[in-house]
GROMACS .gro file of C-alpha atoms in nm:
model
  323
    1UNK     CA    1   0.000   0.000   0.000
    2UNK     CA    2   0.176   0.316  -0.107
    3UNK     CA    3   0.161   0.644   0.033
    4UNK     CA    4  -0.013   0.935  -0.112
    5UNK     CA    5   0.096   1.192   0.140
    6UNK     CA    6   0.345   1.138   0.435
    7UNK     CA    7   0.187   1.353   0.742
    8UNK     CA    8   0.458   1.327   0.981
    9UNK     CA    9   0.653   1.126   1.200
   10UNK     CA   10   0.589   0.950   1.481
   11UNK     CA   11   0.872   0.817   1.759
   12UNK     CA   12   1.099   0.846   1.393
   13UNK     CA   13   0.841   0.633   1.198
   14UNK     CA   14   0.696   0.778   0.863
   15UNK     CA   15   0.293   0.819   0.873
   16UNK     CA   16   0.170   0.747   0.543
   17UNK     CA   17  -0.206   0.853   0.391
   18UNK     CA   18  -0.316   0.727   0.083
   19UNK     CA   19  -0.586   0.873  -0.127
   20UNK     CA   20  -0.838   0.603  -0.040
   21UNK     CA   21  -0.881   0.711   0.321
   22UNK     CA   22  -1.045   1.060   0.144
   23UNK     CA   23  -1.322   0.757   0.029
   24UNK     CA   24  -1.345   0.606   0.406
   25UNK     CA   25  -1.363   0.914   0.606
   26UNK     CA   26  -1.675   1.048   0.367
   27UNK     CA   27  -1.842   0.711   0.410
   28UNK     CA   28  -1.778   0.768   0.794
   29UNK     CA   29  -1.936   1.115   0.797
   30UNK     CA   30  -2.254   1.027   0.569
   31UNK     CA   31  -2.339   0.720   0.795
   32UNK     CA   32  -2.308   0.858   1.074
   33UNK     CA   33  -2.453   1.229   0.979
   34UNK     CA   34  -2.758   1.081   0.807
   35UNK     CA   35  -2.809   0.724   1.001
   36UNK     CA   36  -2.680   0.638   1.343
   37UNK     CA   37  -2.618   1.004   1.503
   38UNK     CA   38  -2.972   1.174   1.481
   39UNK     CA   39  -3.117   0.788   1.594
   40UNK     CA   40  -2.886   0.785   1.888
   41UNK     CA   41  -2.919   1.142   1.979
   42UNK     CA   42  -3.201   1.348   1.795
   43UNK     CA   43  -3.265   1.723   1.823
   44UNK     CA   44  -2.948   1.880   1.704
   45UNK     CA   45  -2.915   2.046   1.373
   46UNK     CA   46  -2.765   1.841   1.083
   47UNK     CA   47  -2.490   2.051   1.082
   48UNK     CA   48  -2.427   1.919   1.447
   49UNK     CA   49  -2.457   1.554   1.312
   50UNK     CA   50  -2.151   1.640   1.061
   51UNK     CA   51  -1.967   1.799   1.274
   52UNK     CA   52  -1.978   1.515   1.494
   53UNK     CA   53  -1.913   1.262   1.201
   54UNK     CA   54  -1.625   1.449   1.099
   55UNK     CA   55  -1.458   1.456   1.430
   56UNK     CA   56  -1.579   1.065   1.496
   57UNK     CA   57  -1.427   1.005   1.143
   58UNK     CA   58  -1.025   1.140   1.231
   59UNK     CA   59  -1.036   1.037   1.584
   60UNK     CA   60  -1.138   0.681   1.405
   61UNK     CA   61  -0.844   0.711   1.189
   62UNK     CA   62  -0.652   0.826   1.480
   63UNK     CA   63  -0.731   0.509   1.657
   64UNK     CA   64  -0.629   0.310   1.386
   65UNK     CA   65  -0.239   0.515   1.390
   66UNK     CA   66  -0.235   0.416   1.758
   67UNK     CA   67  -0.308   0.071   1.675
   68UNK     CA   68  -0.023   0.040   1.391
   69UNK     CA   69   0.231   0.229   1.619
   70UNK     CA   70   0.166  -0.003   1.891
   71UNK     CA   71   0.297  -0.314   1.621
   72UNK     CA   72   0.572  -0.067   1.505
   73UNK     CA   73   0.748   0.020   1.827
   74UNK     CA   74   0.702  -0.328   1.983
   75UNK     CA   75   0.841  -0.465   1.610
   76UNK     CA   76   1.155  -0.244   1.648
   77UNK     CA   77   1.219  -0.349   2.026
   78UNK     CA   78   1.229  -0.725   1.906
   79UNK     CA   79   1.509  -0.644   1.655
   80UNK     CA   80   1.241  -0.598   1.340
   81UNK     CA   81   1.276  -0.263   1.098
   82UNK     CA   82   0.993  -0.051   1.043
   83UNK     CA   83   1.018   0.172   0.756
   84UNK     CA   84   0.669   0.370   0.808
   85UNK     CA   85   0.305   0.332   0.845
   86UNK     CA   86   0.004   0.345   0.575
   87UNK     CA   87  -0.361   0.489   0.616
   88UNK     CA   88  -0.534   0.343   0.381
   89UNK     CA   89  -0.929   0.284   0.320
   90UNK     CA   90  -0.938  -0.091   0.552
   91UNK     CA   91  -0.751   0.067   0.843
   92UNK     CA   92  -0.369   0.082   0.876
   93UNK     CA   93  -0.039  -0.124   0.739
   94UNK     CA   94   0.258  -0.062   0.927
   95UNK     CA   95   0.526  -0.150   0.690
   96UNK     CA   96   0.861  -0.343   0.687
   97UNK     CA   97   1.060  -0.660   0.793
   98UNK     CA   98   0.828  -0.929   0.733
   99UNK     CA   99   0.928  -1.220   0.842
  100UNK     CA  100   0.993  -1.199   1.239
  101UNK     CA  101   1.322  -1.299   1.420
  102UNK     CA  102   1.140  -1.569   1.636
  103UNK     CA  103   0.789  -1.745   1.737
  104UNK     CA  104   0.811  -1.475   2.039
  105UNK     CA  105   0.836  -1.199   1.877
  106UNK     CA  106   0.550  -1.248   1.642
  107UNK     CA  107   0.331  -1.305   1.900
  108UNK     CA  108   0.434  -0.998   2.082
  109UNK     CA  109   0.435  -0.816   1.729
  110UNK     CA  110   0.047  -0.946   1.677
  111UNK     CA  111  -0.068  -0.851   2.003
  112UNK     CA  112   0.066  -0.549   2.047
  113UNK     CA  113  -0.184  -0.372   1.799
  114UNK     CA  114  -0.495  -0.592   1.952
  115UNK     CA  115  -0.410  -0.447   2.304
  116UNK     CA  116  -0.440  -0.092   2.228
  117UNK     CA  117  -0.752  -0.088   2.024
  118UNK     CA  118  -0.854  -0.267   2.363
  119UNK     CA  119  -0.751  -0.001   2.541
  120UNK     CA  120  -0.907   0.276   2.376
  121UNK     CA  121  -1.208   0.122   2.360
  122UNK     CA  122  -1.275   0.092   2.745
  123UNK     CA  123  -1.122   0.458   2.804
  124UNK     CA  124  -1.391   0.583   2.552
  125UNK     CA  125  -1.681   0.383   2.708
  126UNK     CA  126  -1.619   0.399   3.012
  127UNK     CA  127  -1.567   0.792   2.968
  128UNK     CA  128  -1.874   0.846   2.778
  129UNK     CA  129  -2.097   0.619   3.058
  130UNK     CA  130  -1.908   0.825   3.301
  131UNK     CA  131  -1.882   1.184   3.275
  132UNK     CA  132  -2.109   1.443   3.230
  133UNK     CA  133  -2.088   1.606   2.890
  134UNK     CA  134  -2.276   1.763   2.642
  135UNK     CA  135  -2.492   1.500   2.388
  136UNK     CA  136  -2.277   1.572   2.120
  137UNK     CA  137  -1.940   1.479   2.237
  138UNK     CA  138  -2.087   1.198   2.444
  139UNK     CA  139  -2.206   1.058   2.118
  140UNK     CA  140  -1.871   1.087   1.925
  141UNK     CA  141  -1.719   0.907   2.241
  142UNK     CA  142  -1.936   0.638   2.270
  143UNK     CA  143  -1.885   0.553   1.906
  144UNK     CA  144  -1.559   0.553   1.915
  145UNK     CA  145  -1.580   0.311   2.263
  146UNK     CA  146  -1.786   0.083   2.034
  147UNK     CA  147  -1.588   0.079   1.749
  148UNK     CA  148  -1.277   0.058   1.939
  149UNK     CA  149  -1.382  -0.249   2.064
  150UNK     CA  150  -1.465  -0.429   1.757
  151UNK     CA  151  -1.183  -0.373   1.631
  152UNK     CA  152  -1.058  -0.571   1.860
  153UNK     CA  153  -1.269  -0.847   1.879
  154UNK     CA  154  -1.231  -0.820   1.474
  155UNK     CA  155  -0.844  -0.832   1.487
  156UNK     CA  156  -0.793  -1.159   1.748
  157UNK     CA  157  -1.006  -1.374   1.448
  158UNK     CA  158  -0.713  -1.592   1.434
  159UNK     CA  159  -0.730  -1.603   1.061
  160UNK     CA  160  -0.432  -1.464   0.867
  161UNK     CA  161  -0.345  -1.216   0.790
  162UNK     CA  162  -0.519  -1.041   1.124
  163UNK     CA  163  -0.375  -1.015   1.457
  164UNK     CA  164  -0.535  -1.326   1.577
  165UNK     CA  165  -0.378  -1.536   1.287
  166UNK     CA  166  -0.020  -1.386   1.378
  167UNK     CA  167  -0.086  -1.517   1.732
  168UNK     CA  168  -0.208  -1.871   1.632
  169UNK     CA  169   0.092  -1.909   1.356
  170UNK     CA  170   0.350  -1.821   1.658
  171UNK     CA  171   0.170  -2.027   1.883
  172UNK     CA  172   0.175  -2.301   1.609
  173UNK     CA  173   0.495  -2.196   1.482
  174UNK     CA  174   0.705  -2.309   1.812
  175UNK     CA  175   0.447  -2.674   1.826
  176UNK     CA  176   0.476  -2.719   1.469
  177UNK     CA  177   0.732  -2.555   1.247
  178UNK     CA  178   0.686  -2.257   1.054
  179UNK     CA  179   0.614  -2.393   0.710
  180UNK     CA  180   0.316  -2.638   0.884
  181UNK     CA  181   0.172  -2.290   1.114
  182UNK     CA  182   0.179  -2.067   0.788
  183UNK     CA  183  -0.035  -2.349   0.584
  184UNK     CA  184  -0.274  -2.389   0.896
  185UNK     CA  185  -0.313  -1.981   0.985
  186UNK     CA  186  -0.365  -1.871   0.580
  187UNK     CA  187  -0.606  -2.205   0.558
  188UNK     CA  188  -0.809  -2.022   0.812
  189UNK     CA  189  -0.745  -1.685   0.668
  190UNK     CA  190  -0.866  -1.811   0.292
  191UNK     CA  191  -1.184  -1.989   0.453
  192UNK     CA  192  -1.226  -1.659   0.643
  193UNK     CA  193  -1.198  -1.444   0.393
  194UNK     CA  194  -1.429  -1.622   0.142
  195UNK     CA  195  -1.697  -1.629   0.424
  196UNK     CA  196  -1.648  -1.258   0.440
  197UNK     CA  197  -1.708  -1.259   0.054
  198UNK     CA  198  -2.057  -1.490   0.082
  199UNK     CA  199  -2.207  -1.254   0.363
  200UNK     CA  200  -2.115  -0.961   0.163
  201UNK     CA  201  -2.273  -1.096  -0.151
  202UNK     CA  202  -2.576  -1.225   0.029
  203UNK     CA  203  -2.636  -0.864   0.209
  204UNK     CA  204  -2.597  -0.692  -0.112
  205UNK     CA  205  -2.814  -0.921  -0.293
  206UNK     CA  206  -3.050  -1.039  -0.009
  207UNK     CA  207  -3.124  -0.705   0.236
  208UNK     CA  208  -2.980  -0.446  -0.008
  209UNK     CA  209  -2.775  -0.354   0.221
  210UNK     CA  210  -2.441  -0.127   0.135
  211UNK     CA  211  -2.238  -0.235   0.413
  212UNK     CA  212  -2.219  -0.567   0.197
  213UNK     CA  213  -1.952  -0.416  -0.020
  214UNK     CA  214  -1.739  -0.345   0.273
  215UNK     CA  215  -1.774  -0.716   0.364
  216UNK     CA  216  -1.684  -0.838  -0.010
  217UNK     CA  217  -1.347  -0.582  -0.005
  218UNK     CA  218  -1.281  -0.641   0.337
  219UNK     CA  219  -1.308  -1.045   0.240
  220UNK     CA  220  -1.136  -1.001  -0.069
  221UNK     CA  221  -0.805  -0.844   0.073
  222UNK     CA  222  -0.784  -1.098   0.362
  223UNK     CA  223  -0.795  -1.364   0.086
  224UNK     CA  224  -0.526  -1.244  -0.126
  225UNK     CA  225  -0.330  -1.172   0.193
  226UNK     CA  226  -0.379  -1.494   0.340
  227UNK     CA  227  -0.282  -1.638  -0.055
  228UNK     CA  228   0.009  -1.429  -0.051
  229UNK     CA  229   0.117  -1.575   0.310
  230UNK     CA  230   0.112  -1.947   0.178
  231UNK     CA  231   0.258  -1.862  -0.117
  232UNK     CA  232   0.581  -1.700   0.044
  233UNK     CA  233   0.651  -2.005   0.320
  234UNK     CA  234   0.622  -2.232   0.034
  235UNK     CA  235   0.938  -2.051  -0.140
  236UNK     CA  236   1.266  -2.210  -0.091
  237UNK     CA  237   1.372  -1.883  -0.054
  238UNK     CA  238   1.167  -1.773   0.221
  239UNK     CA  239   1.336  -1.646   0.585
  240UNK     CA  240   1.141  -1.625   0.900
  241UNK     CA  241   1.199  -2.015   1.001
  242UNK     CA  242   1.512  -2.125   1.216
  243UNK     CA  243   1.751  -2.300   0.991
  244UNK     CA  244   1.724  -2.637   1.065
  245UNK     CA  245   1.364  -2.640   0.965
  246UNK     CA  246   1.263  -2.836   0.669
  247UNK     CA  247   1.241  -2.691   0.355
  248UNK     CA  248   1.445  -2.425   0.439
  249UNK     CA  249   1.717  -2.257   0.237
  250UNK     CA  250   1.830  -1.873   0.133
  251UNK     CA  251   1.883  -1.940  -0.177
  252UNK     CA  252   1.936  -1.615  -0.438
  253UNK     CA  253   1.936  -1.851  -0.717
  254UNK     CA  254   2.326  -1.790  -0.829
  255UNK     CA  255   2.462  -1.899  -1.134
  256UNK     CA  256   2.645  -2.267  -1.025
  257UNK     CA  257   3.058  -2.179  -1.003
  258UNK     CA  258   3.174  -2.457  -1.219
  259UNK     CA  259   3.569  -2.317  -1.258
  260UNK     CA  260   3.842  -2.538  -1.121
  261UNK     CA  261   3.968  -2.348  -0.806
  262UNK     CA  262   4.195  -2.411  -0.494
  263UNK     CA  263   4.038  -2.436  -0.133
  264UNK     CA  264   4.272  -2.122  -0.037
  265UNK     CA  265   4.146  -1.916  -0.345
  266UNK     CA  266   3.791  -2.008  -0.196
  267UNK     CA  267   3.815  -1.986   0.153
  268UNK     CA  268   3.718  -1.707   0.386
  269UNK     CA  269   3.942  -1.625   0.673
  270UNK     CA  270   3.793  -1.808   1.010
  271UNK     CA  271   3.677  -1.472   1.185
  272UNK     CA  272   3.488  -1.394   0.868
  273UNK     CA  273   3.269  -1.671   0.886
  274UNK     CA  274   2.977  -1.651   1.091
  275UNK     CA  275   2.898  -1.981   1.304
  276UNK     CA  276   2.475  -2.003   1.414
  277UNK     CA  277   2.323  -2.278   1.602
  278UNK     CA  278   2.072  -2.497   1.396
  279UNK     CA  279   1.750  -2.321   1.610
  280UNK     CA  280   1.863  -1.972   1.534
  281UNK     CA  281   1.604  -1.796   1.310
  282UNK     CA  282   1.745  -1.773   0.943
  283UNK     CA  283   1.671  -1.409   0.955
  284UNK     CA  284   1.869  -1.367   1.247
  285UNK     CA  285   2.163  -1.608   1.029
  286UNK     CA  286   2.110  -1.408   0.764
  287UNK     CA  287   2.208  -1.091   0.882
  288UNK     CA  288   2.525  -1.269   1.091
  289UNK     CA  289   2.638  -1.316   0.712
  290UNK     CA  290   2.570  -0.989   0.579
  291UNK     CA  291   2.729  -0.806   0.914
  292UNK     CA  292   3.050  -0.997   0.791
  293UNK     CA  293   3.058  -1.017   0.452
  294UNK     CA  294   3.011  -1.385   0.370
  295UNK     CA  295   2.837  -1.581   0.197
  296UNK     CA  296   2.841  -1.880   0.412
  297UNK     CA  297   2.760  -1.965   0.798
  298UNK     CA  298   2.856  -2.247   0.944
  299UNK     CA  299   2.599  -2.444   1.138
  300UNK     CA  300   2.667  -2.543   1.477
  301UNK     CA  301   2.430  -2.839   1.652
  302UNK     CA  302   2.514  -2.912   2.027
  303UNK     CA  303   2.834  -2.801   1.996
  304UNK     CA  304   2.919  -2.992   1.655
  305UNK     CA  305   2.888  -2.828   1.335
  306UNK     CA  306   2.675  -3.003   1.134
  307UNK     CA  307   2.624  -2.802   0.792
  308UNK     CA  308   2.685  -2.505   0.615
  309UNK     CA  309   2.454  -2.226   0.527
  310UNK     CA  310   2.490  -2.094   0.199
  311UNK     CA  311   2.334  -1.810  -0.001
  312UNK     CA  312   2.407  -1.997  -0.338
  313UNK     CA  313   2.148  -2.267  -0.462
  314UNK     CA  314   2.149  -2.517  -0.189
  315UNK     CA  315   2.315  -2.908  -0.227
  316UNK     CA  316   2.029  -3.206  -0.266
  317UNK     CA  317   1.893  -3.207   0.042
  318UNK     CA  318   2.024  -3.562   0.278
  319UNK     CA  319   2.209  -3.623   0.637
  320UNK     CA  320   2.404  -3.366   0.741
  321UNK     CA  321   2.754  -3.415   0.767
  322UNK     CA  322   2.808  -3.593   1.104
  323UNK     CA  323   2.429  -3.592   1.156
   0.00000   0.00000   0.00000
């Protein structure tokens, strides 16, 4: 999701808006202006009832920034670069690294947004059911407690690519592998997303109802996105798992060096070459290699080495040496 204007930044993070949230936040303000506002609290002037959906429609987005800077700034204490976030039409993207240093981390990545959408939503409620203020602003509170909320309860669907399917893949990742928790957590995500896709077909079709196309986009994006997961753990060229897990290898698909060459020509001096343990993440390996130079890591297994880690195209895959 590109950005259309860059607003600011945020603890050093870019924040992004693209054009489509010009579509979302007059979508906001004619719902609420012409539907839900004079039902919930009739007798002001209309121009009351878009003033209030105007206001209910930043602070929304607003919400949705504090939800994407609470992935961000956890991401970037677990060792994961964040290069900015995106406003866009279906909420927020905050973009960079993304494949995650450990099972851990994800999780504490995925939650991080969940927990502050949780947050704002009781200090709105309870704020609104609380204090005494006018109808107006007690309105634009309370509907931003509510929406707060389901946000949340939206987010922990542990379908990918939400929150909630973040969660379950770590959760799976560390039982299961990461190649067998991404094929579980974007099964749920497709499945979730096509469900998404019936309901907002049937609503359009069935009740005439508008909010159906939000429900067919909403369903179509967590499809692809839940596609595009599977489709990247499948590659053999995919980081994110540790390196001893199955199916694993960095490959950058170099040309095969067939010329006749001595071992000393080839070798790299011994401090040059990283050496990982087999349950390091190959992210984590990854960089090791870059930070030094090489090409190659050895791979160290209870104290034995065991392989070698390569960025060329990878050997047929058998025992390890010593294994």
């Amino acid at each position: 999701m590109n950005d259309s204007l860059v607003i600011g930044r945020v603890a050093g993070i870019p924040i992004g808006v693209n054009w489509s949230v010009l579509i979302a936040l007059a979508l906001i303000v004619w719902t609420l202006a012409t539907g839900l506002l004079p039902t919930v609290d009739p007798g002001l002037s209309d121009a009351t009832y878009v003033a209030m959906g105007a206001v209910a429609a930043v602070a929304y987005f607003g919400s949705i920034l504090l939800h994407e800077l609470g992935h961000a700034l956890v991401a970037r204490r677990q060792g994961v670069p964040i290069s900015g976030i995106t406003l866009w039409i279906l909420g927020g993207v905050a973009k960079g690294e993304t494949h995650f240093p450990s099972a851990r981390a994800e999780l504490r990545i995925a939650l991080a947004g969940p927990a502050v959408s949780l947050a704002l939503g009781a200090l709105f409620t309870l704020t609104a059911w609380a204090a005494s203020l006018p109808p107006a602003v007690d309105g634009v509170l309370a509907w931003l407690g509510f929406t707060n909320l389901a946000l949340f309860a939206f987010n922990v669907i542990p379908a990918l690519p939400l929150d909630g399917g973040r969660a379950l893949h770590a959760l799976l990742w560390r039982r299961w592998g990461f190649l067998r928790a991404t094929r579980v957590a974007a099964g749920i995500g497709r499945a979730f997303g096509l469900l998404l896709i019936v309901g907002g077909l049937a609503m359009l079709i069935l009740a005439d109802a508008f909010s159906g196309a939000w429900f067919l986009l909403l369903g179509w994006f967590i499809l692809w996105a839940a596609e595009a997961e599977a489709a990247a753990a499948e590659d053999p060229g995919a980081l994110g798992a540790p390196v001893r897990e199955p199916g694993f290898s960095p490959s950058v698909r170099a040309p095969a060096r067939t010329a006749r060459r001595r071992v000393d020509e080839l070798m790299l001096a011994g401090p040059a070459v990283p050496v990982v343990d087999a349950g390091d993440d190959a992210l984590a390996a990854l960089r090791a290699m870059r930070e030094l130079g090489a090409d190659h890591a050895l791979v160290r297994d209870d104290g034995r080495i065991v392989g070698v880690l390569t960025l060329d195209d990878p050997a047929p895959r058998g025992r390890s040496p010593g294994g």
